[in-house]
Amino acid sequence: MNNLYLYHPKEISFCGHSGSGKTTLISSIINRLNSKYRIGYIKHDAHKFQMDKPGKDTYKARKSGADTIFISNDSEYALLGNGSIPNEAIKKVFQDFDFLIVEGHKKTPLPKILMLDKQEHIPILLESINTERLLGFCGRENFIGHEVLKRFPKGYDHLKSLPYFQRDDLENISKF
């Protein structure tokens, strides 16, 4: 198995500011492709999140000090833990999937599409993400405006030629 990927040989991240349409686009892509492919999804949440409900057994176990919680029934499962999980463990979870969509992880060297809520944010976004494997841009407009291209930070000119997708162009985004 090739280990030159972070989680899966066919992985792509959609990253950008909150409200840029990441979740809506990802959900639409998954809905469009899930009849043909087994799709994995990873959400990187930069904020503190909580999946178990106060008063329930898993919540009580976590609050009592269990480092990792696993809950399952005949049709669903969840794993909750403290600390970080090794990438090798995540690779094992998703190894039998056709591909993996990641939401977030803007600072990791994942292949990614940068979601734009407003084009004027592009210069700020470029300096806040890992652009090493940036594959393209996606936004509300049909193209990146000339004025925005002129404001790309120094050292980022090579990104001006990357593909740009209009956010509702599910067919071309899915093919890409």
PDB file of C-alpha atoms in Angstrom:
ATOM      1  CA  MET A   1       0.000   0.000   0.000  1.00  0.00           C
ATOM      2  CA  ASN A   2       1.319   3.456  -0.933  1.00  0.00           C
ATOM      3  CA  ASN A   3       2.032   5.567   2.152  1.00  0.00           C
ATOM      4  CA  LEU A   4       2.527   8.857   0.306  1.00  0.00           C
ATOM      5  CA  TYR A   5      -0.950   9.929   1.328  1.00  0.00           C
ATOM      6  CA  LEU A   6      -2.255  11.130   4.653  1.00  0.00           C
ATOM      7  CA  TYR A   7      -5.353   8.927   5.070  1.00  0.00           C
ATOM      8  CA  HIS A   8      -6.290   7.305   1.744  1.00  0.00           C
ATOM      9  CA  PRO A   9      -4.700   7.010  -1.728  1.00  0.00           C
ATOM     10  CA  LYS A  10      -7.713   8.858  -3.181  1.00  0.00           C
ATOM     11  CA  GLU A  11      -8.296  11.707  -0.763  1.00  0.00           C
ATOM     12  CA  ILE A  12      -9.334  15.318  -1.235  1.00  0.00           C
ATOM     13  CA  SER A  13     -10.025  18.086   1.222  1.00  0.00           C
ATOM     14  CA  PHE A  14     -12.391  21.005   0.890  1.00  0.00           C
ATOM     15  CA  CYS A  15     -11.261  23.856   3.104  1.00  0.00           C
ATOM     16  CA  GLY A  16     -12.113  27.499   3.620  1.00  0.00           C
ATOM     17  CA  HIS A  17     -13.796  29.873   6.012  1.00  0.00           C
ATOM     18  CA  SER A  18     -16.910  28.926   7.934  1.00  0.00           C
ATOM     19  CA  GLY A  19     -19.952  29.623   5.770  1.00  0.00           C
ATOM     20  CA  SER A  20     -18.130  29.138   2.466  1.00  0.00           C
ATOM     21  CA  GLY A  21     -20.328  26.177   1.495  1.00  0.00           C
ATOM     22  CA  LYS A  22     -17.979  23.275   2.307  1.00  0.00           C
ATOM     23  CA  THR A  23     -20.536  21.047   4.009  1.00  0.00           C
ATOM     24  CA  THR A  24     -23.265  21.790   1.457  1.00  0.00           C
ATOM     25  CA  LEU A  25     -20.954  20.994  -1.460  1.00  0.00           C
ATOM     26  CA  ILE A  26     -19.529  17.857   0.166  1.00  0.00           C
ATOM     27  CA  SER A  27     -23.015  16.567   1.005  1.00  0.00           C
ATOM     28  CA  SER A  28     -24.109  17.150  -2.591  1.00  0.00           C
ATOM     29  CA  ILE A  29     -21.049  15.339  -3.972  1.00  0.00           C
ATOM     30  CA  ILE A  30     -21.571  12.387  -1.628  1.00  0.00           C
ATOM     31  CA  ASN A  31     -25.259  12.243  -2.550  1.00  0.00           C
ATOM     32  CA  ARG A  32     -24.363  12.314  -6.254  1.00  0.00           C
ATOM     33  CA  LEU A  33     -21.715   9.561  -6.057  1.00  0.00           C
ATOM     34  CA  ASN A  34     -22.807   7.254  -3.235  1.00  0.00           C
ATOM     35  CA  SER A  35     -24.708   4.846  -5.485  1.00  0.00           C
ATOM     36  CA  LYS A  36     -21.461   3.991  -7.354  1.00  0.00           C
ATOM     37  CA  TYR A  37     -18.795   4.415  -4.678  1.00  0.00           C
ATOM     38  CA  ARG A  38     -18.126   3.774  -1.031  1.00  0.00           C
ATOM     39  CA  ILE A  39     -17.161   7.210   0.265  1.00  0.00           C
ATOM     40  CA  GLY A  40     -15.432   8.016   3.533  1.00  0.00           C
ATOM     41  CA  TYR A  41     -15.706  11.399   5.230  1.00  0.00           C
ATOM     42  CA  ILE A  42     -13.489  13.064   7.809  1.00  0.00           C
ATOM     43  CA  LYS A  43     -14.405  16.346   9.445  1.00  0.00           C
ATOM     44  CA  HIS A  44     -11.653  18.350  11.076  1.00  0.00           C
ATOM     45  CA  ASP A  45     -13.229  20.579  13.690  1.00  0.00           C
ATOM     46  CA  ALA A  46     -10.991  23.364  14.920  1.00  0.00           C
ATOM     47  CA  HIS A  47     -13.436  23.961  17.749  1.00  0.00           C
ATOM     48  CA  LYS A  48     -14.262  21.733  20.676  1.00  0.00           C
ATOM     49  CA  PHE A  49     -17.017  19.315  19.742  1.00  0.00           C
ATOM     50  CA  GLN A  50     -19.192  16.925  21.679  1.00  0.00           C
ATOM     51  CA  MET A  51     -20.909  13.871  20.217  1.00  0.00           C
ATOM     52  CA  ASP A  52     -22.208  12.149  23.313  1.00  0.00           C
ATOM     53  CA  LYS A  53     -25.135  13.594  25.269  1.00  0.00           C
ATOM     54  CA  PRO A  54     -24.912  14.563  28.945  1.00  0.00           C
ATOM     55  CA  GLY A  55     -26.473  11.893  31.114  1.00  0.00           C
ATOM     56  CA  LYS A  56     -25.964   9.048  28.620  1.00  0.00           C
ATOM     57  CA  ASP A  57     -23.642   6.103  29.303  1.00  0.00           C
ATOM     58  CA  THR A  58     -20.868   7.175  26.920  1.00  0.00           C
ATOM     59  CA  TYR A  59     -20.890  10.675  28.397  1.00  0.00           C
ATOM     60  CA  LYS A  60     -20.633   9.295  31.926  1.00  0.00           C
ATOM     61  CA  ALA A  61     -17.760   6.993  30.942  1.00  0.00           C
ATOM     62  CA  ARG A  62     -15.822   9.863  29.334  1.00  0.00           C
ATOM     63  CA  LYS A  63     -16.386  12.140  32.308  1.00  0.00           C
ATOM     64  CA  SER A  64     -15.225   9.328  34.596  1.00  0.00           C
ATOM     65  CA  GLY A  65     -11.890   9.258  32.776  1.00  0.00           C
ATOM     66  CA  ALA A  66     -12.087   6.684  29.974  1.00  0.00           C
ATOM     67  CA  ASP A  67      -9.649   7.728  27.255  1.00  0.00           C
ATOM     68  CA  THR A  68     -11.493   6.023  24.421  1.00  0.00           C
ATOM     69  CA  ILE A  69     -15.153   5.106  24.018  1.00  0.00           C
ATOM     70  CA  PHE A  70     -16.570   2.789  21.373  1.00  0.00           C
ATOM     71  CA  ILE A  71     -20.336   2.446  20.959  1.00  0.00           C
ATOM     72  CA  SER A  72     -22.140   0.285  18.418  1.00  0.00           C
ATOM     73  CA  ASN A  73     -25.317  -1.509  17.508  1.00  0.00           C
ATOM     74  CA  ASP A  74     -26.209  -3.698  14.504  1.00  0.00           C
ATOM     75  CA  SER A  75     -26.122  -0.776  12.061  1.00  0.00           C
ATOM     76  CA  GLU A  76     -23.961   2.040  13.475  1.00  0.00           C
ATOM     77  CA  TYR A  77     -20.828   2.688  15.490  1.00  0.00           C
ATOM     78  CA  ALA A  78     -18.814   5.583  16.869  1.00  0.00           C
ATOM     79  CA  LEU A  79     -15.383   5.920  18.410  1.00  0.00           C
ATOM     80  CA  LEU A  80     -14.683   8.804  20.793  1.00  0.00           C
ATOM     81  CA  GLY A  81     -11.279   9.426  22.241  1.00  0.00           C
ATOM     82  CA  ASN A  82      -9.005  11.906  23.917  1.00  0.00           C
ATOM     83  CA  GLY A  83      -5.743  13.073  22.426  1.00  0.00           C
ATOM     84  CA  SER A  84      -4.779  12.511  18.828  1.00  0.00           C
ATOM     85  CA  ILE A  85      -5.250   9.378  16.767  1.00  0.00           C
ATOM     86  CA  PRO A  86      -2.330   8.110  14.671  1.00  0.00           C
ATOM     87  CA  ASN A  87      -2.776   8.527  10.899  1.00  0.00           C
ATOM     88  CA  GLU A  88      -2.044   4.805  10.474  1.00  0.00           C
ATOM     89  CA  ALA A  89      -5.175   3.982  12.500  1.00  0.00           C
ATOM     90  CA  ILE A  90      -7.287   6.290  10.337  1.00  0.00           C
ATOM     91  CA  LYS A  91      -5.803   4.697   7.196  1.00  0.00           C
ATOM     92  CA  LYS A  92      -6.948   1.293   8.437  1.00  0.00           C
ATOM     93  CA  VAL A  93     -10.499   2.534   9.027  1.00  0.00           C
ATOM     94  CA  PHE A  94     -10.808   3.867   5.457  1.00  0.00           C
ATOM     95  CA  GLN A  95      -8.673   1.352   3.531  1.00  0.00           C
ATOM     96  CA  ASP A  96     -11.639  -0.401   1.894  1.00  0.00           C
ATOM     97  CA  PHE A  97     -13.344   2.795   0.729  1.00  0.00           C
ATOM     98  CA  ASP A  98     -13.191   3.992  -2.878  1.00  0.00           C
ATOM     99  CA  PHE A  99     -12.149   7.478  -1.824  1.00  0.00           C
ATOM    100  CA  LEU A 100     -12.139   9.886   1.086  1.00  0.00           C
ATOM    101  CA  ILE A 101     -13.489  13.413   1.355  1.00  0.00           C
ATOM    102  CA  VAL A 102     -12.047  15.566   4.119  1.00  0.00           C
ATOM    103  CA  GLU A 103     -13.643  18.756   5.372  1.00  0.00           C
ATOM    104  CA  GLY A 104     -11.046  21.125   6.745  1.00  0.00           C
ATOM    105  CA  HIS A 105      -7.425  20.226   7.512  1.00  0.00           C
ATOM    106  CA  LYS A 106      -6.351  23.409   5.740  1.00  0.00           C
ATOM    107  CA  LYS A 107      -2.844  23.301   7.237  1.00  0.00           C
ATOM    108  CA  THR A 108      -2.086  19.687   6.295  1.00  0.00           C
ATOM    109  CA  PRO A 109      -0.500  18.697   2.959  1.00  0.00           C
ATOM    110  CA  LEU A 110      -3.694  17.073   1.675  1.00  0.00           C
ATOM    111  CA  PRO A 111      -4.753  17.619  -1.920  1.00  0.00           C
ATOM    112  CA  LYS A 112      -7.364  20.330  -1.522  1.00  0.00           C
ATOM    113  CA  ILE A 113      -9.848  22.660  -3.094  1.00  0.00           C
ATOM    114  CA  LEU A 114     -10.105  26.059  -1.466  1.00  0.00           C
ATOM    115  CA  MET A 115     -13.718  27.115  -0.943  1.00  0.00           C
ATOM    116  CA  LEU A 116     -14.320  30.834  -1.294  1.00  0.00           C
ATOM    117  CA  ASP A 117     -17.118  32.673   0.452  1.00  0.00           C
ATOM    118  CA  LYS A 118     -15.969  35.976  -1.025  1.00  0.00           C
ATOM    119  CA  GLN A 119     -13.199  36.420  -3.545  1.00  0.00           C
ATOM    120  CA  GLU A 120     -11.608  39.276  -1.647  1.00  0.00           C
ATOM    121  CA  HIS A 121     -10.657  36.754   1.053  1.00  0.00           C
ATOM    122  CA  ILE A 122      -8.374  34.768  -1.299  1.00  0.00           C
ATOM    123  CA  PRO A 123      -5.115  36.567  -0.368  1.00  0.00           C
ATOM    124  CA  ILE A 124      -5.792  36.050   3.357  1.00  0.00           C
ATOM    125  CA  LEU A 125      -6.823  32.405   2.847  1.00  0.00           C
ATOM    126  CA  LEU A 126      -3.741  31.569   0.778  1.00  0.00           C
ATOM    127  CA  GLU A 127      -1.472  32.722   3.582  1.00  0.00           C
ATOM    128  CA  SER A 128      -3.423  30.696   6.178  1.00  0.00           C
ATOM    129  CA  ILE A 129      -3.409  27.273   4.454  1.00  0.00           C
ATOM    130  CA  ASN A 130      -0.868  24.740   3.277  1.00  0.00           C
ATOM    131  CA  THR A 131      -0.887  25.374  -0.492  1.00  0.00           C
ATOM    132  CA  GLU A 132       1.593  22.562  -1.228  1.00  0.00           C
ATOM    133  CA  ARG A 133      -1.113  20.398  -2.838  1.00  0.00           C
ATOM    134  CA  LEU A 134      -3.767  23.007  -3.621  1.00  0.00           C
ATOM    135  CA  LEU A 135      -5.640  21.716  -6.683  1.00  0.00           C
ATOM    136  CA  GLY A 136      -8.153  24.465  -7.347  1.00  0.00           C
ATOM    137  CA  PHE A 137     -10.685  26.976  -6.144  1.00  0.00           C
ATOM    138  CA  CYS A 138     -14.451  26.832  -5.779  1.00  0.00           C
ATOM    139  CA  GLY A 139     -16.828  29.725  -5.186  1.00  0.00           C
ATOM    140  CA  ARG A 140     -20.149  31.382  -5.886  1.00  0.00           C
ATOM    141  CA  GLU A 141     -18.984  33.326  -8.929  1.00  0.00           C
ATOM    142  CA  ASN A 142     -18.191  31.794 -12.319  1.00  0.00           C
ATOM    143  CA  PHE A 143     -14.515  32.867 -12.247  1.00  0.00           C
ATOM    144  CA  ILE A 144     -11.885  34.600 -10.120  1.00  0.00           C
ATOM    145  CA  GLY A 145     -11.931  38.292 -10.952  1.00  0.00           C
ATOM    146  CA  HIS A 146      -8.915  40.049 -12.463  1.00  0.00           C
ATOM    147  CA  GLU A 147      -8.649  42.448  -9.495  1.00  0.00           C
ATOM    148  CA  VAL A 148      -8.415  39.489  -7.115  1.00  0.00           C
ATOM    149  CA  LEU A 149      -5.706  37.799  -9.213  1.00  0.00           C
ATOM    150  CA  LYS A 150      -3.627  40.996  -9.028  1.00  0.00           C
ATOM    151  CA  ARG A 151      -3.768  40.845  -5.210  1.00  0.00           C
ATOM    152  CA  PHE A 152      -2.370  37.292  -4.854  1.00  0.00           C
ATOM    153  CA  PRO A 153       0.471  37.424  -2.309  1.00  0.00           C
ATOM    154  CA  LYS A 154       4.065  37.250  -3.567  1.00  0.00           C
ATOM    155  CA  GLY A 155       5.159  33.677  -4.108  1.00  0.00           C
ATOM    156  CA  TYR A 156       1.656  32.462  -4.984  1.00  0.00           C
ATOM    157  CA  ASP A 157       1.547  33.434  -8.686  1.00  0.00           C
ATOM    158  CA  HIS A 158       1.745  29.761  -9.747  1.00  0.00           C
ATOM    159  CA  LEU A 159      -1.695  29.223  -8.167  1.00  0.00           C
ATOM    160  CA  LYS A 160      -3.378  31.677 -10.534  1.00  0.00           C
ATOM    161  CA  SER A 161      -3.577  29.003 -13.244  1.00  0.00           C
ATOM    162  CA  LEU A 162      -5.358  26.420 -11.052  1.00  0.00           C
ATOM    163  CA  PRO A 163      -8.883  25.431 -12.071  1.00  0.00           C
ATOM    164  CA  TYR A 164     -11.814  27.365 -10.675  1.00  0.00           C
ATOM    165  CA  PHE A 165     -15.219  25.751 -10.193  1.00  0.00           C
ATOM    166  CA  GLN A 166     -18.510  27.468  -9.702  1.00  0.00           C
ATOM    167  CA  ARG A 167     -19.920  26.023  -6.472  1.00  0.00           C
ATOM    168  CA  ASP A 168     -23.085  24.614  -8.079  1.00  0.00           C
ATOM    169  CA  ASP A 169     -21.196  22.825 -10.882  1.00  0.00           C
ATOM    170  CA  LEU A 170     -21.520  19.402  -9.246  1.00  0.00           C
ATOM    171  CA  GLU A 171     -20.876  17.505 -12.462  1.00  0.00           C
ATOM    172  CA  ASN A 172     -17.436  18.990 -13.098  1.00  0.00           C
ATOM    173  CA  ILE A 173     -16.421  19.076  -9.442  1.00  0.00           C
ATOM    174  CA  SER A 174     -17.372  15.402  -9.082  1.00  0.00           C
ATOM    175  CA  LYS A 175     -15.427  14.453 -12.226  1.00  0.00           C
ATOM    176  CA  PHE A 176     -12.393  16.392 -10.993  1.00  0.00           C
TER     177      PHE A 176
END
